[in-house]
Coordinates of C-alpha atoms in Angstrom, one line a residue:
X1 CA 25.4 -96.5 32.6
X2 CA 29.2 -96.9 31.8
X3 CA 30.8 -95.8 28.7
X4 CA 32.1 -98.3 26.3
X5 CA 33.8 -95.1 24.4
X6 CA 34.2 -91.7 25.6
X7 CA 36.0 -88.9 23.7
X8 CA 37.1 -85.9 25.7
X9 CA 39.3 -82.6 25.4
X10 CA 37.5 -82.3 21.9
X11 CA 35.7 -79.1 20.2
X12 CA 32.4 -80.8 19.7
X13 CA 29.8 -79.0 17.5
X14 CA 26.9 -80.6 18.1
X15 CA 24.3 -79.4 15.4
X16 CA 22.0 -79.5 18.1
X17 CA 18.7 -76.9 17.7
X18 CA 20.8 -74.6 19.7
X19 CA 23.8 -75.3 18.0
X20 CA 25.5 -76.1 21.2
X21 CA 29.4 -76.7 21.7
X22 CA 30.6 -79.5 24.0
X23 CA 34.0 -80.9 25.2
X24 CA 33.1 -84.7 25.4
X25 CA 30.9 -87.6 23.9
X26 CA 30.3 -90.9 26.1
X27 CA 29.1 -93.9 23.6
X28 CA 27.4 -97.2 24.6
X29 CA 26.2 -99.9 22.7
X30 CA 26.2 -97.9 19.7
X31 CA 24.5 -94.7 21.3
X32 CA 25.2 -91.4 22.6
X33 CA 24.5 -91.5 26.3
X34 CA 26.7 -88.3 27.2
X35 CA 27.5 -85.1 25.9
X36 CA 28.9 -82.1 27.6
X37 CA 32.2 -81.3 29.8
X38 CA 35.7 -83.3 30.3
X39 CA 34.8 -83.1 34.2
X40 CA 31.0 -84.6 33.9
X41 CA 32.0 -87.4 31.3
X42 CA 34.0 -88.9 34.3
X43 CA 31.4 -90.5 36.0
X44 CA 30.7 -92.7 32.9
X45 CA 34.2 -93.9 32.7
X46 CA 35.4 -97.2 34.3
X47 CA 38.2 -99.6 33.6
X48 CA 37.0 -100.9 30.5
X49 CA 36.2 -97.6 29.1
X50 CA 38.1 -96.7 26.0
X51 CA 39.3 -93.0 26.5
X52 CA 40.5 -91.3 23.0
X53 CA 41.9 -87.7 24.1
X54 CA 41.3 -85.4 21.2
X55 CA 43.5 -82.6 22.4
X56 CA 41.0 -80.0 21.0
X57 CA 40.4 -81.8 17.9
X58 CA 36.7 -81.2 16.1
X59 CA 33.9 -83.5 16.3
X60 CA 31.1 -83.4 13.9
X61 CA 28.2 -85.5 13.4
X62 CA 28.8 -87.9 10.2
X63 CA 28.1 -86.6 7.2
X64 CA 24.8 -87.3 5.0
X65 CA 25.2 -87.4 1.2
X66 CA 21.7 -86.9 -0.2
X67 CA 21.9 -88.4 -3.5
X68 CA 24.5 -90.8 -5.4
X69 CA 24.8 -93.8 -7.2
X70 CA 26.8 -95.8 -4.7
X71 CA 26.7 -99.5 -6.5
X72 CA 27.2 -98.8 -10.1
X73 CA 29.8 -96.0 -9.3
X74 CA 32.1 -98.1 -7.2
X75 CA 31.7 -101.0 -9.8
X76 CA 32.9 -98.4 -12.4
X77 CA 36.1 -97.7 -10.0
X78 CA 36.7 -101.2 -9.4
X79 CA 35.9 -103.4 -12.6
X80 CA 35.6 -101.0 -15.6
X81 CA 37.3 -98.4 -17.3
X82 CA 37.5 -95.2 -15.0
X83 CA 38.1 -91.7 -17.0
X84 CA 37.8 -89.6 -14.2
X85 CA 41.2 -88.8 -13.5
X86 CA 42.7 -88.8 -16.7
X87 CA 44.0 -85.4 -18.0
X88 CA 46.2 -84.0 -21.1
X89 CA 46.7 -81.1 -22.4
X90 CA 45.2 -83.0 -25.2
X91 CA 42.6 -84.5 -23.5
X92 CA 40.8 -86.5 -26.4
X93 CA 43.7 -88.2 -27.1
X94 CA 44.7 -88.7 -23.1
X95 CA 41.4 -90.2 -23.4
X96 CA 42.1 -92.8 -26.0
X97 CA 45.1 -93.7 -24.6
X98 CA 43.3 -94.8 -21.8
X99 CA 41.1 -96.9 -23.4
X100 CA 43.5 -98.3 -25.7
X101 CA 45.9 -99.0 -22.4
X102 CA 42.5 -100.8 -20.5
X103 CA 41.6 -102.8 -23.9
X104 CA 45.2 -104.4 -23.9
X105 CA 45.0 -105.0 -20.1
X106 CA 41.5 -107.1 -20.5
X107 CA 41.9 -108.8 -23.8
X108 CA 39.3 -111.4 -22.9
X109 CA 36.5 -109.0 -21.8
X110 CA 33.7 -109.3 -24.6
X111 CA 33.0 -105.6 -23.9
X112 CA 34.8 -102.5 -23.0
X113 CA 32.6 -100.5 -20.8
X114 CA 33.8 -97.7 -18.7
X115 CA 32.8 -93.9 -17.8
X116 CA 33.9 -90.5 -16.5
X117 CA 34.9 -88.4 -20.0
X118 CA 34.1 -84.8 -19.7
X119 CA 31.2 -83.6 -22.4
X120 CA 33.2 -80.2 -22.0
X121 CA 36.2 -81.6 -23.9
X122 CA 34.3 -82.3 -27.0
X123 CA 32.0 -80.2 -29.4
X124 CA 27.9 -80.2 -29.7
X125 CA 28.4 -83.4 -32.0
X126 CA 30.5 -85.1 -29.2
X127 CA 32.9 -87.9 -29.2
X128 CA 33.2 -89.9 -32.4
X129 CA 32.6 -93.2 -33.0
X130 CA 36.1 -93.6 -35.3
X131 CA 38.3 -92.7 -32.6
X132 CA 37.1 -95.8 -30.7
X133 CA 37.2 -98.0 -33.9
X134 CA 40.9 -97.4 -34.1
X135 CA 41.2 -98.5 -30.7
X136 CA 39.4 -101.9 -31.0
X137 CA 36.8 -102.2 -33.7
X138 CA 35.8 -106.2 -32.8
X139 CA 34.4 -105.3 -29.5
X140 CA 31.6 -103.2 -28.6
X141 CA 32.8 -100.2 -26.6
X142 CA 30.5 -98.0 -24.1
X143 CA 31.9 -95.3 -21.7
X144 CA 29.3 -93.4 -20.2
X145 CA 30.2 -89.3 -19.8
X146 CA 30.9 -88.1 -16.1
X147 CA 27.5 -86.4 -16.0
X148 CA 26.2 -89.8 -16.8
X149 CA 23.6 -88.3 -19.5
X150 CA 25.5 -89.3 -22.6
X151 CA 27.7 -92.5 -23.9
X152 CA 30.3 -92.8 -26.2
X153 CA 30.2 -95.8 -28.4
X154 CA 31.8 -97.2 -31.2
X155 CA 30.8 -98.7 -34.2
X156 CA 30.2 -102.3 -33.4
X157 CA 27.8 -101.1 -30.3
X158 CA 26.0 -99.1 -32.7
X159 CA 25.9 -102.7 -35.2
X160 CA 24.9 -104.8 -32.4
X161 CA 22.3 -102.1 -31.1
X162 CA 20.7 -101.7 -34.9
X163 CA 21.1 -98.1 -34.6
X164 CA 21.8 -96.6 -38.3
X165 CA 21.2 -93.5 -39.8
X166 CA 17.4 -94.2 -40.5
X167 CA 17.0 -95.0 -36.5
X168 CA 14.0 -92.8 -35.3
X169 CA 14.9 -90.7 -32.8
X170 CA 13.9 -92.1 -29.2
X171 CA 11.7 -90.4 -26.9
X172 CA 13.6 -88.8 -24.3
X173 CA 17.1 -89.5 -26.1
X174 CA 18.8 -88.2 -28.8
X175 CA 21.4 -90.0 -31.6
X176 CA 24.0 -87.8 -32.2
X177 CA 24.2 -87.8 -36.4
X178 CA 27.7 -86.5 -38.2
X179 CA 26.3 -83.6 -40.0
X180 CA 28.0 -84.4 -43.2
X181 CA 27.3 -88.2 -43.7
X182 CA 24.1 -88.2 -41.6
X183 CA 25.6 -91.6 -39.9
X184 CA 25.4 -91.9 -36.3
X185 CA 28.7 -89.9 -34.7
X186 CA 28.9 -92.2 -31.5
X187 CA 27.2 -90.1 -28.9
X188 CA 23.7 -90.9 -27.5
X189 CA 22.3 -88.9 -25.2
X190 CA 19.8 -89.6 -22.6
X191 CA 18.1 -92.5 -21.5
X192 CA 16.0 -93.0 -24.6
X193 CA 19.2 -93.5 -26.7
X194 CA 21.7 -94.6 -24.0
X195 CA 19.2 -97.9 -23.2
X196 CA 19.4 -99.2 -26.9
X197 CA 22.8 -100.2 -25.6
X198 CA 22.5 -100.5 -21.9
X199 CA 19.8 -103.4 -22.6
X200 CA 22.3 -105.5 -24.9
X201 CA 25.3 -104.6 -22.3
X202 CA 26.2 -107.6 -19.8
X203 CA 24.9 -106.7 -16.2
X204 CA 27.6 -107.1 -13.5
X205 CA 27.2 -110.2 -11.4
X206 CA 25.8 -109.4 -7.6
X207 CA 29.1 -110.5 -6.4
X208 CA 31.4 -108.0 -7.7
X209 CA 28.6 -105.5 -6.6
X210 CA 29.1 -107.1 -3.2
X211 CA 32.7 -106.3 -3.3
X212 CA 32.1 -102.9 -4.7
X213 CA 30.2 -101.6 -2.1
X214 CA 32.5 -102.8 0.6
X215 CA 35.4 -100.9 -1.3
X216 CA 32.8 -98.0 -1.4
X217 CA 31.9 -97.9 2.3
X218 CA 35.7 -97.7 3.1
X219 CA 36.1 -94.7 0.8
X220 CA 32.8 -93.2 2.2
X221 CA 34.0 -93.6 5.9
X222 CA 37.4 -92.0 5.2
X223 CA 35.4 -88.9 4.3
X224 CA 33.5 -89.0 6.9
X225 CA 30.1 -90.3 5.1
X226 CA 28.2 -92.8 7.3
X227 CA 24.4 -92.4 5.4
X228 CA 23.8 -91.8 1.7
X229 CA 21.1 -92.0 -0.5
X230 CA 20.9 -94.6 -3.7
X231 CA 19.0 -92.1 -6.2
X232 CA 18.4 -94.7 -8.9
X233 CA 17.6 -98.2 -8.1
X234 CA 16.0 -100.0 -10.8
X235 CA 13.1 -102.2 -10.4
X236 CA 14.8 -104.9 -12.7
X237 CA 18.2 -104.5 -11.0
X238 CA 18.2 -107.2 -8.6
X239 CA 22.0 -107.7 -8.4
X240 CA 21.9 -104.4 -7.0
X241 CA 19.4 -104.2 -4.5
X242 CA 20.1 -108.1 -3.5
X243 CA 23.9 -106.9 -3.1
X244 CA 23.0 -104.0 -0.8
X245 CA 20.2 -106.7 1.4
X246 CA 23.1 -109.2 1.5
X247 CA 25.3 -106.8 3.2
X248 CA 22.8 -105.3 5.8
X249 CA 21.4 -108.9 6.8
X250 CA 25.4 -109.9 7.3
X251 CA 26.0 -107.1 9.2
X252 CA 28.9 -106.1 7.0
X253 CA 27.7 -102.3 6.1
X254 CA 29.5 -99.3 8.0
X255 CA 27.2 -97.4 5.8
X256 CA 23.4 -97.0 5.7
X257 CA 21.3 -96.4 2.4
X258 CA 18.0 -95.2 1.6
X259 CA 17.3 -95.6 -1.9
X260 CA 14.7 -94.5 -4.3
X261 CA 13.1 -96.9 -7.0
X262 CA 13.4 -94.9 -10.7
X263 CA 10.1 -94.9 -12.7
X264 CA 10.3 -94.5 -15.7
X265 CA 8.4 -92.9 -18.5
X266 CA 8.6 -95.7 -20.9
X267 CA 6.4 -98.2 -18.9
X268 CA 3.1 -97.7 -17.4
X269 CA 4.0 -95.6 -14.0
X270 CA 1.4 -97.4 -11.7
X271 CA 2.5 -100.7 -12.5
X272 CA 6.1 -99.6 -12.1
X273 CA 5.1 -98.1 -8.7
X274 CA 3.3 -101.2 -7.7
X275 CA 5.8 -103.5 -8.4
X276 CA 8.4 -101.3 -6.2
X277 CA 6.2 -101.2 -3.5
X278 CA 6.3 -105.2 -2.9
X279 CA 9.6 -105.0 -3.2
X280 CA 10.1 -101.9 -0.5
X281 CA 8.2 -104.1 1.9
X282 CA 11.2 -106.7 1.5
X283 CA 13.6 -104.2 3.1
X284 CA 13.4 -103.4 6.5
X285 CA 17.1 -103.4 7.8
X286 CA 17.5 -100.1 9.3
X287 CA 20.8 -100.0 7.3
X288 CA 19.2 -100.6 4.0
X289 CA 15.7 -99.1 3.0
X290 CA 14.1 -98.2 -0.1
X291 CA 10.7 -96.1 0.2
X292 CA 11.1 -93.8 -2.2
X293 CA 10.5 -93.2 -5.8
X294 CA 12.7 -91.4 -8.4
X295 CA 11.3 -89.4 -11.2
X296 CA 13.5 -87.6 -13.9
X297 CA 11.6 -84.0 -14.6
X298 CA 14.1 -83.2 -17.4
X299 CA 18.2 -84.0 -18.2
X300 CA 20.9 -81.6 -17.8
X301 CA 22.2 -78.7 -19.6
X302 CA 25.2 -79.9 -21.2
X303 CA 23.6 -82.3 -23.4
X304 CA 20.9 -79.7 -24.6
X305 CA 18.2 -81.6 -22.3
X306 CA 17.6 -79.5 -19.6
X307 CA 13.8 -78.3 -19.5
X308 CA 14.1 -74.6 -19.8
X309 CA 11.3 -71.9 -19.5
X310 CA 13.1 -69.8 -22.4
X311 CA 15.0 -71.4 -25.4
X312 CA 18.6 -72.7 -25.6
X313 CA 20.7 -69.1 -26.4
X314 CA 22.9 -71.1 -28.9
X315 CA 20.1 -72.9 -31.4
X316 CA 17.8 -70.9 -33.4
X317 CA 15.4 -73.9 -33.6
X318 CA 13.4 -72.6 -29.9
X319 CA 14.7 -75.8 -28.7
X320 CA 14.0 -75.7 -24.9
X321 CA 15.1 -79.3 -23.9
X322 CA 13.3 -82.6 -23.0
X323 CA 10.0 -82.5 -21.1
X324 CA 10.2 -85.9 -19.4
X325 CA 6.5 -86.5 -18.3
X326 CA 3.1 -85.6 -19.2
X327 CA 1.5 -83.1 -16.6
X328 CA -1.6 -85.4 -15.9
X329 CA 0.6 -88.5 -15.9
X330 CA 3.2 -87.2 -13.4
X331 CA 0.5 -85.8 -11.0
X332 CA -1.4 -89.3 -10.9
X333 CA 2.0 -90.8 -10.2
X334 CA 2.9 -88.4 -7.5
X335 CA -0.5 -88.8 -6.3
X336 CA -0.6 -92.6 -5.7
X337 CA 3.0 -92.3 -4.0
X338 CA 2.0 -89.8 -2.0
X339 CA -1.1 -91.2 -0.6
X340 CA 0.4 -94.5 0.4
X341 CA 3.0 -92.9 2.5
X342 CA 5.8 -92.8 0.3
X343 CA 8.4 -90.0 -0.5
X344 CA 8.9 -88.8 -4.2
X345 CA 12.7 -87.6 -5.6
X346 CA 12.6 -85.7 -8.5
X347 CA 15.8 -84.9 -10.7
X348 CA 15.1 -81.3 -11.7
X349 CA 18.1 -79.2 -13.5
X350 CA 15.8 -76.4 -15.6
X351 CA 13.3 -73.8 -14.4
X352 CA 10.6 -75.3 -16.5
X353 CA 11.3 -79.1 -15.3
X354 CA 11.0 -76.9 -11.3
X355 CA 7.7 -75.5 -12.3
X356 CA 5.6 -78.4 -13.6
X357 CA 7.2 -80.4 -11.0
X358 CA 5.7 -78.3 -8.3
X359 CA 2.5 -77.8 -10.3
X360 CA 2.5 -81.6 -9.8
X361 CA 3.3 -81.3 -6.4
X362 CA 0.6 -78.7 -5.5
X363 CA -2.2 -80.8 -7.1
X364 CA -1.2 -83.8 -5.3
X365 CA -1.5 -81.8 -2.1
X366 CA -4.9 -80.5 -2.8
X367 CA -6.1 -84.0 -3.8
X368 CA -4.4 -86.1 -0.6
X369 CA -4.3 -83.2 1.8
X370 CA -0.9 -82.2 3.5
X371 CA 1.1 -84.5 5.5
X372 CA 4.6 -84.9 6.7
X373 CA 6.0 -86.3 3.2
X374 CA 9.3 -84.8 2.8
X375 CA 9.6 -84.9 -1.2
X376 CA 12.5 -83.7 -2.7
X377 CA 14.2 -82.2 -5.6
X378 CA 18.1 -83.1 -6.8
X379 CA 20.6 -80.9 -8.3
X380 CA 18.2 -77.7 -9.1
X381 CA 20.5 -75.9 -11.6
X382 CA 17.8 -73.0 -12.6
X383 CA 15.0 -71.4 -10.7
X384 CA 12.3 -68.7 -10.6
X385 CA 12.0 -67.2 -7.6
X386 CA 8.5 -67.6 -7.1
X387 CA 9.0 -71.2 -7.8
X388 CA 11.7 -71.3 -4.6
X389 CA 9.1 -69.9 -2.6
X390 CA 6.9 -72.8 -3.5
X391 CA 9.2 -75.3 -2.5
X392 CA 9.6 -73.8 1.0
X393 CA 5.7 -74.0 1.1
X394 CA 5.6 -77.6 0.1
X395 CA 8.0 -78.7 2.6
X396 CA 10.5 -79.6 0.2
X397 CA 14.0 -80.7 0.8
X398 CA 16.5 -80.0 -2.0
X399 CA 19.8 -81.5 -2.7
X400 CA 22.0 -79.3 -4.0
X401 CA 25.6 -80.3 -5.2
X402 CA 27.9 -77.2 -4.0
X403 CA 30.7 -78.8 -6.0
X404 CA 29.0 -77.5 -9.1
X405 CA 28.6 -73.9 -7.8
X406 CA 31.7 -72.1 -9.5
X407 CA 33.2 -71.2 -13.0
X408 CA 34.8 -74.1 -14.3
X409 CA 35.5 -75.7 -17.5
X410 CA 32.0 -76.8 -18.0
X411 CA 30.6 -73.3 -17.4
X412 CA 32.7 -71.2 -20.3
X413 CA 32.4 -74.4 -22.8
X414 CA 28.7 -75.2 -22.5
X415 CA 26.7 -73.5 -19.6
X416 CA 27.5 -70.1 -21.1
X417 CA 27.0 -70.6 -24.5
X418 CA 23.9 -72.5 -24.1
X419 CA 21.9 -70.4 -21.4
X420 CA 23.4 -67.0 -22.5
X421 CA 25.1 -64.5 -20.2
X422 CA 22.6 -63.3 -17.9
X423 CA 21.1 -67.1 -17.2
X424 CA 24.8 -68.3 -16.9
X425 CA 26.2 -65.8 -14.5
X426 CA 23.3 -65.0 -12.3
X427 CA 20.5 -67.6 -12.6
X428 CA 22.6 -70.8 -11.7
X429 CA 22.4 -72.9 -8.4
X430 CA 20.1 -71.0 -5.8
X431 CA 21.7 -71.9 -2.5
X432 CA 20.8 -68.5 -0.1
X433 CA 17.2 -68.2 -1.3
X434 CA 16.4 -71.8 -0.5
X435 CA 17.4 -71.8 2.6
X436 CA 15.6 -68.2 2.8
X437 CA 12.3 -69.7 1.5
X438 CA 12.3 -72.3 4.6
X439 CA 13.7 -75.2 1.9
X440 CA 15.4 -78.0 4.0
X441 CA 18.8 -77.9 2.1
X442 CA 21.0 -80.8 2.0
X443 CA 24.2 -81.6 0.4
X444 CA 24.9 -84.1 -2.6
X445 CA 27.9 -85.3 -4.6
X446 CA 25.6 -87.3 -7.6
X447 CA 28.7 -90.0 -7.3
X448 CA 30.2 -90.7 -10.2
X449 CA 29.5 -87.2 -11.5
X450 CA 31.6 -85.6 -8.5
X451 CA 34.0 -87.5 -6.0
X452 CA 32.1 -87.2 -2.5
X453 CA 33.9 -85.0 -0.3
X454 CA 31.7 -83.0 2.4
X455 CA 34.5 -80.4 3.4
X456 CA 34.9 -79.6 -0.2
X457 CA 31.0 -79.3 -0.8
X458 CA 30.7 -77.2 2.3
X459 CA 33.5 -75.3 1.1
X460 CA 31.7 -74.7 -2.1
X461 CA 28.8 -73.2 -0.9
X462 CA 30.4 -70.6 1.4
X463 CA 32.5 -69.2 -1.9
X464 CA 30.9 -70.4 -5.0
X465 CA 34.2 -71.1 -6.5
X466 CA 37.1 -73.9 -6.7
X467 CA 39.2 -74.0 -4.2
X468 CA 43.2 -73.7 -4.5
X469 CA 43.5 -77.2 -2.7
X470 CA 40.9 -78.6 -5.5
X471 CA 42.4 -76.4 -8.5
X472 CA 45.9 -78.1 -7.8
X473 CA 44.3 -81.5 -7.6
X474 CA 42.0 -81.4 -10.5
X475 CA 43.3 -78.8 -12.8
X476 CA 47.3 -78.6 -11.6
X477 CA 50.1 -76.7 -13.0
X478 CA 49.7 -77.9 -16.7
X479 CA 46.3 -77.0 -17.1
X480 CA 45.7 -73.5 -19.7
X481 CA 43.3 -72.4 -16.7
X482 CA 43.7 -69.7 -14.2
X483 CA 42.2 -69.6 -11.0
X484 CA 40.9 -66.0 -10.2
X485 CA 39.7 -66.0 -6.1
X486 CA 38.7 -62.3 -6.3
X487 CA 35.0 -62.1 -7.0
X488 CA 35.4 -58.5 -8.4
X489 CA 38.3 -59.5 -10.8
X490 CA 37.5 -58.9 -14.5
X491 CA 37.5 -62.3 -15.8
X492 CA 39.0 -63.9 -19.2
X493 CA 37.2 -66.8 -20.6
X494 CA 38.2 -69.9 -19.1
X495 CA 39.3 -68.4 -15.6
X496 CA 38.1 -70.4 -12.8
X497 CA 36.5 -67.7 -10.7
X498 CA 33.5 -67.0 -8.5
X499 CA 30.1 -67.8 -9.6
X500 CA 27.6 -64.9 -9.2
X501 CA 25.3 -63.9 -7.3
X502 CA 27.4 -63.6 -4.5
X503 CA 24.5 -63.2 -2.4
X504 CA 23.5 -67.0 -2.9
X505 CA 26.7 -67.9 -0.6
X506 CA 25.8 -69.0 2.8
X507 CA 27.8 -69.2 6.0
X508 CA 29.8 -72.3 7.4
X509 CA 27.0 -73.0 9.9
X510 CA 24.5 -73.4 7.3
X511 CA 26.6 -75.6 5.2
X512 CA 27.7 -78.1 8.1
X513 CA 23.6 -78.4 9.0
X514 CA 23.1 -79.1 5.2
X515 CA 25.8 -81.8 5.5
X516 CA 24.2 -83.3 8.3
X517 CA 21.0 -82.9 10.3
X518 CA 19.6 -81.6 7.2
X519 CA 20.6 -84.8 5.2
X520 CA 19.1 -86.9 8.2
X521 CA 15.6 -85.1 8.1
X522 CA 15.0 -85.8 4.6
X523 CA 15.7 -89.2 5.1
X524 CA 13.4 -89.6 8.2
X525 CA 16.5 -90.7 10.2
X526 CA 16.7 -86.9 12.3
X527 CA 15.8 -88.8 15.6
X528 CA 18.8 -91.1 14.9
X529 CA 21.7 -89.1 13.5
X530 CA 22.5 -85.7 12.0
X531 CA 23.5 -84.2 15.6
X532 CA 25.3 -85.1 18.9
X533 CA 22.6 -85.6 21.4
X534 CA 21.8 -88.0 23.6
X535 CA 19.6 -91.2 22.7
X536 CA 21.0 -90.6 19.0
X537 CA 23.5 -93.3 17.5
X538 CA 27.0 -92.3 17.8
X539 CA 27.9 -91.7 13.9
X540 CA 30.7 -88.7 14.2
X541 CA 33.5 -87.7 12.4
X542 CA 36.9 -85.9 13.7
X543 CA 38.5 -83.4 12.0
X544 CA 42.1 -82.2 12.6
X545 CA 41.1 -78.4 12.9
X546 CA 38.2 -76.7 14.2
X547 CA 36.6 -75.2 10.7
X548 CA 35.2 -72.2 12.6
X549 CA 39.0 -70.9 13.5
X550 CA 40.7 -71.6 10.2
X551 CA 41.1 -70.0 7.0
X552 CA 38.3 -70.8 4.5
X553 CA 41.1 -71.9 2.2
X554 CA 41.9 -74.4 4.7
X555 CA 38.6 -76.5 4.8
X556 CA 38.8 -78.4 1.9
X557 CA 42.1 -79.8 3.1
X558 CA 41.5 -80.7 6.4
X559 CA 42.1 -84.2 7.3
X560 CA 39.5 -86.2 8.8
X561 CA 41.1 -88.4 11.5
X562 CA 38.4 -90.8 12.5
X563 CA 34.9 -91.9 11.6
X564 CA 32.5 -93.7 13.9
X565 CA 29.4 -95.5 12.6
X566 CA 27.1 -96.5 15.6
X567 CA 29.8 -96.1 18.1
X568 CA 32.3 -98.4 16.1
X569 CA 35.4 -96.8 15.0
X570 CA 35.4 -97.4 11.0
X571 CA 38.0 -95.1 9.8
X572 CA 41.5 -94.0 11.2
X573 CA 43.5 -91.6 9.4
X574 CA 46.7 -93.2 11.2
X575 CA 46.0 -96.7 10.3

């Protein structure tokens, strides 16, 4: 067979089971037909073959982001108020200035909708409605936090949702109140409270979602990503899943998606699962399938809603967070899903959430028996050693976010006071121990929470700190923060240093595998992508430098030169 495309004179790290290196790759009809030496690849070249001499550049399998929220995140970036890059010495005023500017630029929008503010910029009560009222009191304003677990609203939005000081606290949510007046302060935490607004907000049209996904795939390709997992697909969000399906059937995708249907404790779990199964069978295109089910076991530490074995350190009411599911209901839901061959994908932050989710999974296995299920946890900020061992025994994947494995502003302002010194400094974000337990470790941006940058994630897993490159771009010279790279240095409060324990750092090889082959395996795609081997789809990324030969600080800034999706070049740095 002759090749359509040959990459030669390269440093090809195959990520096969033997972790072999090669010089050349030949591709025909979307698949890899040869991996080997420059001399041997000549057999596959004829006058019609495109040959790219890479002059020693590194070739890797294209990256897999195992947990993100692509459609709604892309729509926010393209059509709504995005606060992600808004910075200033007075952070709150910087946000308000951005809201004001957006309101002036969009005078005819019935709502002002956005996202991306940092919870670390505010106190425990959170951002106030009065600040937004001064910007616009006539239109409802609703802005979701960067972590996605709280919403800042103005008085108009509260009025439309009929939220008053007498409104009962919802299940799985918190309405924050002004401690002096008792009125809603303007912060709504978690789905139970946020959905009071979400259900009256206008949904984006499918046409805008389609355009947003096209924009997003160009961005993902530029980061070397060709596969990702849509981690929260609503059963009633036809504008989302129809947009994915439309692009897939039209052959316009340069990213393949796997997706999880969100199952909520607000309704009957069995009924939701049955509805999602009917929908799942409609989507069979290799670029878009939804054969997994998403559960929230808890929420997040920064909103005091992650579920902990020991109470939050800054409170005196023995508050240990939100346990989303009843044990028996969760066990029955898991058992139903697993018995029919589908996957389970669980948001887990706190150690108590990990524990009761594992109990439900073990009960499920006791009922159904063992199978190649590849169920997964996402995030895993805290977990007991015994529970990490159970994850390995159950064959779980854990979609880790090394973007968060550092001492940053969230650590100092939220995690440290909320968790206390011991938990915050020595028990957050296990990584090496997951590998050692036999867990299938992947990487995930949780976009929009973090922008997808696999090389930044690889660096984070190796070092557990913010890189100089990220510090310069995200904090900069105007920042009051100080980056401290010495893991043994004495830290002052606010220093961006190395997150202990140092033993949880892992090697470059492990991080590359986590971002490629392990991500493919988690989605039952390891026979198609994830390594550079004959017969697999030619999803490849070309890097300017060999990651094994450069200083570790250069890894996050290494340029991606080309990305290939099924043999087609979908990104070129030159173009």
